Amino acid sequence: MENFKKNIGINLKKIWNFEKSISEVYHVNNNAFDVLRFILASLVIVHHSYALLGLANSNYFVKFTNGQLDLGDFAVGSFFIISGFLVTQSLLNSKTFVEYFVKRFLRLFPALFMSLFLSAVLLGPIITNQSIREYLLGTQGTSPIKFIFLNFTLNIFGYDYRIRDLFAHNPYPYAVNGSVWTLKHEFASYVILAALSFFGMLKHRKLLLSFTGFVGGAYLAYIVKGTLLFGKITTGWWIFHSVEYPFFLKLLWLFMVGAVLFVYREYVFVSTK
């Protein structure tokens, strides 16, 4: 059976004139993913600058796709594909689910906490027009502690990206670290990937491919018909919030595309020219 699969790969290379498969060119400790993520993060900054400065969103991607895609969509989507690829590798290299989630926690939460702490506790008192006492202990607006708690717990207990009076008079008012909204979808994807692995879908790759197609089909149904598959599960809570759920379908699908690329890496061919 393995020889048959290898022969399929060899024949595909001859037919399509591809050079090497992902498994042949990808190295765990020597790859360009960090550079790609730096570029994508820079694109997110550029994309957000339009709204934060009160400018029309007329970046290149918007013009090129006739308003169907912008830099933010492209960057976030690419992030999730890369994440699906690398996190699947991490899961398969983990001896237990506990080890897997410990690695996910250490990868995500320390940096998130430092970002939130820097915004709320170190920079906030400098930017606010309130006194330090009012800023830390007052009742007007969202407190720094509540902001850190709600976002560090990935909005499970509610949403709030404001802190007191910070940026109240900006063109896009009150937004503090609004980009962290994607992290709940990222973490939910981690959990779903672990559940799929528990039920053997990473070993039986056709099941993983079928699940990915199912999620993609559900998102396509929303795009084309406005129909939310399992729409009745939408509530006011977390990723099942009626506003968040369509984004969750899209981002989960992109994450699963990355997972599929990893488990089928010996059959996906790339050109190094």
Short mmCIF file of C-alpha atoms in Angstrom, two decimals:
data_model
loop_
_atom_site.label_atom_id
_atom_site.label_comp_id
_atom_site.label_asym_id
_atom_site.label_seq_id
_atom_site.Cartn_x
_atom_site.Cartn_y
_atom_site.Cartn_z
CA MET A 1 0.00 0.00 0.00
CA GLU A 2 2.82 2.41 0.90
CA ASN A 3 4.58 1.67 -2.41
CA PHE A 4 1.31 2.36 -4.23
CA LYS A 5 1.00 5.76 -2.52
CA LYS A 6 4.60 6.62 -3.34
CA ASN A 7 4.05 5.71 -6.98
CA ILE A 8 1.03 8.03 -7.08
CA GLY A 9 3.20 10.86 -5.80
CA ILE A 10 5.93 10.13 -8.34
CA ASN A 11 3.42 10.03 -11.20
CA LEU A 12 1.85 13.32 -10.10
CA LYS A 13 5.26 14.93 -10.14
CA LYS A 14 5.78 13.75 -13.71
CA ILE A 15 2.34 14.86 -14.87
CA TRP A 16 2.39 18.33 -13.32
CA ASN A 17 6.16 18.86 -13.43
CA PHE A 18 6.32 19.77 -9.75
CA GLU A 19 9.69 19.55 -8.04
CA LYS A 20 9.28 18.41 -4.45
CA SER A 21 6.59 17.72 -1.89
CA ILE A 22 6.13 19.82 1.24
CA SER A 23 7.60 16.97 3.31
CA GLU A 24 10.81 17.17 1.25
CA VAL A 25 11.34 20.93 1.50
CA TYR A 26 9.94 21.62 4.97
CA HIS A 27 12.31 21.50 7.95
CA VAL A 28 11.07 21.91 11.51
CA ASN A 29 13.99 24.06 12.65
CA ASN A 30 14.86 25.74 9.35
CA ASN A 31 11.89 27.40 7.67
CA ALA A 32 10.51 30.83 6.82
CA PHE A 33 7.33 30.73 8.91
CA ASP A 34 8.60 33.35 11.40
CA VAL A 35 9.41 35.71 8.53
CA LEU A 36 5.99 35.09 6.98
CA ARG A 37 4.24 35.79 10.27
CA PHE A 38 6.21 39.01 10.72
CA ILE A 39 5.12 40.14 7.25
CA LEU A 40 1.50 39.17 7.94
CA ALA A 41 1.53 40.99 11.29
CA SER A 42 2.83 44.09 9.49
CA LEU A 43 -0.04 43.81 7.00
CA VAL A 44 -2.50 43.72 9.90
CA ILE A 45 -0.98 46.95 11.27
CA VAL A 46 -1.28 48.63 7.86
CA HIS A 47 -4.88 47.42 7.49
CA HIS A 48 -5.92 48.69 10.92
CA SER A 49 -4.24 52.03 10.36
CA TYR A 50 -6.97 53.02 7.89
CA ALA A 51 -9.79 52.68 10.43
CA LEU A 52 -7.76 54.04 13.35
CA LEU A 53 -6.85 57.14 11.36
CA GLY A 54 -10.36 57.58 9.96
CA LEU A 55 -9.30 56.91 6.38
CA ALA A 56 -11.21 55.10 3.65
CA ASN A 57 -10.15 51.47 3.36
CA SER A 58 -8.64 51.73 -0.10
CA ASN A 59 -5.58 49.52 0.21
CA TYR A 60 -4.27 47.48 -2.70
CA PHE A 61 -6.13 44.28 -1.85
CA VAL A 62 -9.46 46.09 -1.71
CA LYS A 63 -8.91 47.61 -5.15
CA PHE A 64 -7.51 44.44 -6.68
CA THR A 65 -10.39 42.24 -5.47
CA ASN A 66 -13.09 44.85 -6.09
CA GLY A 67 -13.87 45.09 -2.39
CA GLN A 68 -14.03 41.33 -1.74
CA LEU A 69 -10.75 41.03 0.20
CA ASP A 70 -8.55 43.40 2.15
CA LEU A 71 -5.14 43.19 3.80
CA GLY A 72 -6.67 42.23 7.13
CA ASP A 73 -8.66 39.29 5.71
CA PHE A 74 -5.64 38.07 3.76
CA ALA A 75 -3.27 38.34 6.73
CA VAL A 76 -5.57 36.76 9.32
CA GLY A 77 -6.55 33.96 6.96
CA SER A 78 -2.90 33.23 6.21
CA PHE A 79 -2.13 33.23 9.94
CA PHE A 80 -4.76 30.56 10.54
CA ILE A 81 -3.51 28.34 7.71
CA ILE A 82 0.05 28.54 9.06
CA SER A 83 -1.24 27.93 12.58
CA GLY A 84 -3.19 24.86 11.48
CA PHE A 85 -0.06 23.44 9.84
CA LEU A 86 2.26 24.06 12.81
CA VAL A 87 -0.21 23.20 15.58
CA THR A 88 -1.04 19.88 13.91
CA GLN A 89 2.67 19.14 13.89
CA SER A 90 2.83 20.07 17.57
CA LEU A 91 -0.09 17.80 18.44
CA LEU A 92 1.35 14.82 16.57
CA ASN A 93 4.70 15.36 18.30
CA SER A 94 3.10 15.54 21.75
CA LYS A 95 3.03 12.39 23.85
CA THR A 96 -0.21 13.34 25.63
CA PHE A 97 -3.01 15.86 25.26
CA VAL A 98 -1.81 17.47 28.50
CA GLU A 99 1.59 18.11 26.91
CA TYR A 100 -0.10 19.51 23.83
CA PHE A 101 -2.26 21.97 25.79
CA VAL A 102 0.66 23.01 27.99
CA LYS A 103 2.60 23.92 24.85
CA ARG A 104 -0.43 25.79 23.47
CA PHE A 105 -0.85 27.68 26.75
CA LEU A 106 2.81 28.70 26.90
CA ARG A 107 2.73 29.77 23.27
CA LEU A 108 -0.35 31.97 23.63
CA PHE A 109 -1.07 33.22 27.12
CA PRO A 110 2.20 34.69 28.51
CA ALA A 111 2.59 36.98 25.49
CA LEU A 112 -1.12 37.85 25.62
CA PHE A 113 -0.92 38.80 29.29
CA MET A 114 2.14 41.00 28.74
CA SER A 115 0.40 42.77 25.86
CA LEU A 116 -2.75 43.41 27.92
CA PHE A 117 -0.75 44.44 31.00
CA LEU A 118 1.37 46.85 28.98
CA SER A 119 -1.73 48.49 27.49
CA ALA A 120 -3.83 48.66 30.65
CA VAL A 121 -1.36 49.19 33.49
CA LEU A 122 1.76 50.76 32.03
CA LEU A 123 0.56 52.86 29.08
CA GLY A 124 -3.01 53.54 30.21
CA PRO A 125 -2.15 55.79 33.18
CA ILE A 126 0.06 57.89 30.88
CA ILE A 127 -2.60 58.34 28.19
CA THR A 128 -5.73 58.81 30.32
CA ASN A 129 -7.14 62.23 31.21
CA GLN A 130 -8.32 60.84 34.53
CA SER A 131 -6.32 60.84 37.74
CA ILE A 132 -4.37 57.68 38.51
CA ARG A 133 -6.83 56.89 41.30
CA GLU A 134 -9.84 57.36 39.03
CA TYR A 135 -8.20 55.33 36.30
CA LEU A 136 -7.39 52.38 38.54
CA LEU A 137 -10.27 52.46 41.02
CA GLY A 138 -13.03 54.60 39.49
CA THR A 139 -16.38 53.49 38.09
CA GLN A 140 -16.46 55.32 34.75
CA GLY A 141 -15.99 52.93 31.83
CA THR A 142 -14.22 49.59 31.92
CA SER A 143 -11.52 49.18 34.54
CA PRO A 144 -8.00 48.06 33.54
CA ILE A 145 -8.39 44.88 35.60
CA LYS A 146 -11.68 43.97 33.93
CA PHE A 147 -10.17 44.63 30.51
CA ILE A 148 -7.26 42.30 31.27
CA PHE A 149 -9.54 39.61 32.72
CA LEU A 150 -12.08 39.58 29.87
CA ASN A 151 -9.45 39.44 27.16
CA PHE A 152 -7.03 37.10 28.93
CA THR A 153 -9.90 34.61 29.33
CA LEU A 154 -10.53 34.98 25.58
CA ASN A 155 -13.93 36.65 26.03
CA ILE A 156 -15.53 33.57 27.57
CA PHE A 157 -16.98 35.84 30.24
CA GLY A 158 -17.83 38.77 27.99
CA TYR A 159 -16.47 41.29 25.50
CA ASP A 160 -14.91 44.67 26.15
CA TYR A 161 -12.01 46.25 24.27
CA ARG A 162 -12.27 49.60 26.03
CA ILE A 163 -10.44 50.98 29.06
CA ARG A 164 -11.89 54.04 30.80
CA ASP A 165 -11.47 57.06 28.50
CA LEU A 166 -8.51 55.82 26.47
CA PHE A 167 -8.61 56.95 22.83
CA ALA A 168 -12.11 58.38 23.34
CA HIS A 169 -11.57 61.13 20.76
CA ASN A 170 -9.81 59.05 18.11
CA PRO A 171 -11.48 58.54 14.70
CA TYR A 172 -12.09 54.95 15.83
CA PRO A 173 -12.84 55.62 19.50
CA TYR A 174 -12.00 53.52 22.56
CA ALA A 175 -10.34 50.62 20.71
CA VAL A 176 -7.54 49.10 22.81
CA ASN A 177 -5.86 45.97 21.43
CA GLY A 178 -8.86 45.14 19.28
CA SER A 179 -6.77 42.66 17.30
CA VAL A 180 -6.96 40.07 20.10
CA TRP A 181 -10.50 39.16 18.97
CA THR A 182 -9.06 36.38 16.79
CA LEU A 183 -7.38 34.58 19.71
CA LYS A 184 -10.60 32.98 20.95
CA HIS A 185 -11.09 31.47 17.50
CA GLU A 186 -7.49 30.29 17.52
CA PHE A 187 -7.86 28.60 20.90
CA ALA A 188 -11.20 27.05 19.93
CA SER A 189 -9.45 25.60 16.88
CA TYR A 190 -6.80 24.08 19.17
CA VAL A 191 -9.53 22.36 21.18
CA ILE A 192 -11.35 21.08 18.10
CA LEU A 193 -8.12 19.74 16.62
CA ALA A 194 -7.45 17.82 19.85
CA ALA A 195 -11.00 16.41 19.77
CA LEU A 196 -10.52 15.29 16.16
CA SER A 197 -7.27 13.62 17.14
CA PHE A 198 -8.96 11.88 20.07
CA PHE A 199 -11.45 10.34 17.65
CA GLY A 200 -8.67 9.22 15.30
CA MET A 201 -9.15 11.72 12.50
CA LEU A 202 -5.48 12.64 12.29
CA LYS A 203 -4.57 9.01 11.72
CA HIS A 204 -7.44 8.44 9.29
CA ARG A 205 -6.69 11.42 7.09
CA LYS A 206 -9.69 11.06 4.81
CA LEU A 207 -11.92 11.75 7.82
CA LEU A 208 -9.94 14.92 8.53
CA LEU A 209 -10.27 15.95 4.90
CA SER A 210 -14.02 15.28 5.03
CA PHE A 211 -14.42 17.35 8.20
CA THR A 212 -12.49 20.22 6.60
CA GLY A 213 -14.73 20.06 3.55
CA PHE A 214 -17.80 20.02 5.78
CA VAL A 215 -16.71 23.18 7.64
CA GLY A 216 -15.81 24.86 4.34
CA GLY A 217 -19.20 23.91 2.92
CA ALA A 218 -20.94 25.35 5.97
CA TYR A 219 -19.11 28.64 5.51
CA LEU A 220 -19.84 28.64 1.77
CA ALA A 221 -23.54 28.18 2.52
CA TYR A 222 -23.37 31.28 4.71
CA ILE A 223 -21.56 33.30 2.02
CA VAL A 224 -23.88 32.28 -0.82
CA LYS A 225 -27.24 31.93 0.91
CA GLY A 226 -26.78 33.63 4.25
CA THR A 227 -27.62 30.29 5.87
CA LEU A 228 -25.81 29.44 9.08
CA LEU A 229 -25.47 25.67 9.46
CA PHE A 230 -26.33 24.85 13.07
CA GLY A 231 -27.36 28.48 13.36
CA LYS A 232 -29.63 27.57 16.27
CA ILE A 233 -26.57 27.11 18.47
CA THR A 234 -25.76 30.81 18.18
CA THR A 235 -26.24 32.61 21.44
CA GLY A 236 -24.70 35.63 23.07
CA TRP A 237 -21.79 33.53 24.29
CA TRP A 238 -18.18 33.28 23.08
CA ILE A 239 -17.56 31.90 19.57
CA PHE A 240 -21.24 30.98 19.32
CA HIS A 241 -22.23 34.62 19.52
CA SER A 242 -24.41 35.43 16.51
CA VAL A 243 -21.81 38.00 15.37
CA GLU A 244 -18.76 35.79 16.01
CA TYR A 245 -20.05 32.47 14.68
CA PRO A 246 -19.64 33.24 10.92
CA PHE A 247 -16.06 34.35 11.59
CA PHE A 248 -15.50 31.17 13.56
CA LEU A 249 -16.64 29.02 10.62
CA LYS A 250 -14.28 30.82 8.25
CA LEU A 251 -11.26 30.81 10.55
CA LEU A 252 -11.79 27.20 11.66
CA TRP A 253 -11.97 26.16 8.00
CA LEU A 254 -8.68 27.96 7.23
CA PHE A 255 -7.07 26.39 10.31
CA MET A 256 -8.22 22.95 9.12
CA VAL A 257 -6.81 23.64 5.63
CA GLY A 258 -3.43 24.10 7.32
CA ALA A 259 -3.93 20.86 9.25
CA VAL A 260 -4.76 19.01 6.02
CA LEU A 261 -1.64 20.43 4.35
CA PHE A 262 0.46 18.99 7.16
CA VAL A 263 -1.02 15.50 7.29
CA TYR A 264 -0.96 15.27 3.46
CA ARG A 265 2.41 17.02 3.17
CA GLU A 266 4.00 14.20 1.16
CA TYR A 267 1.29 14.56 -1.52
CA VAL A 268 1.28 18.37 -1.85
CA PHE A 269 3.93 19.50 -4.31
CA VAL A 270 5.63 22.88 -4.46
CA SER A 271 8.10 24.58 -6.74
CA THR A 272 11.33 25.91 -5.26
CA LYS A 273 12.20 27.99 -8.35
#
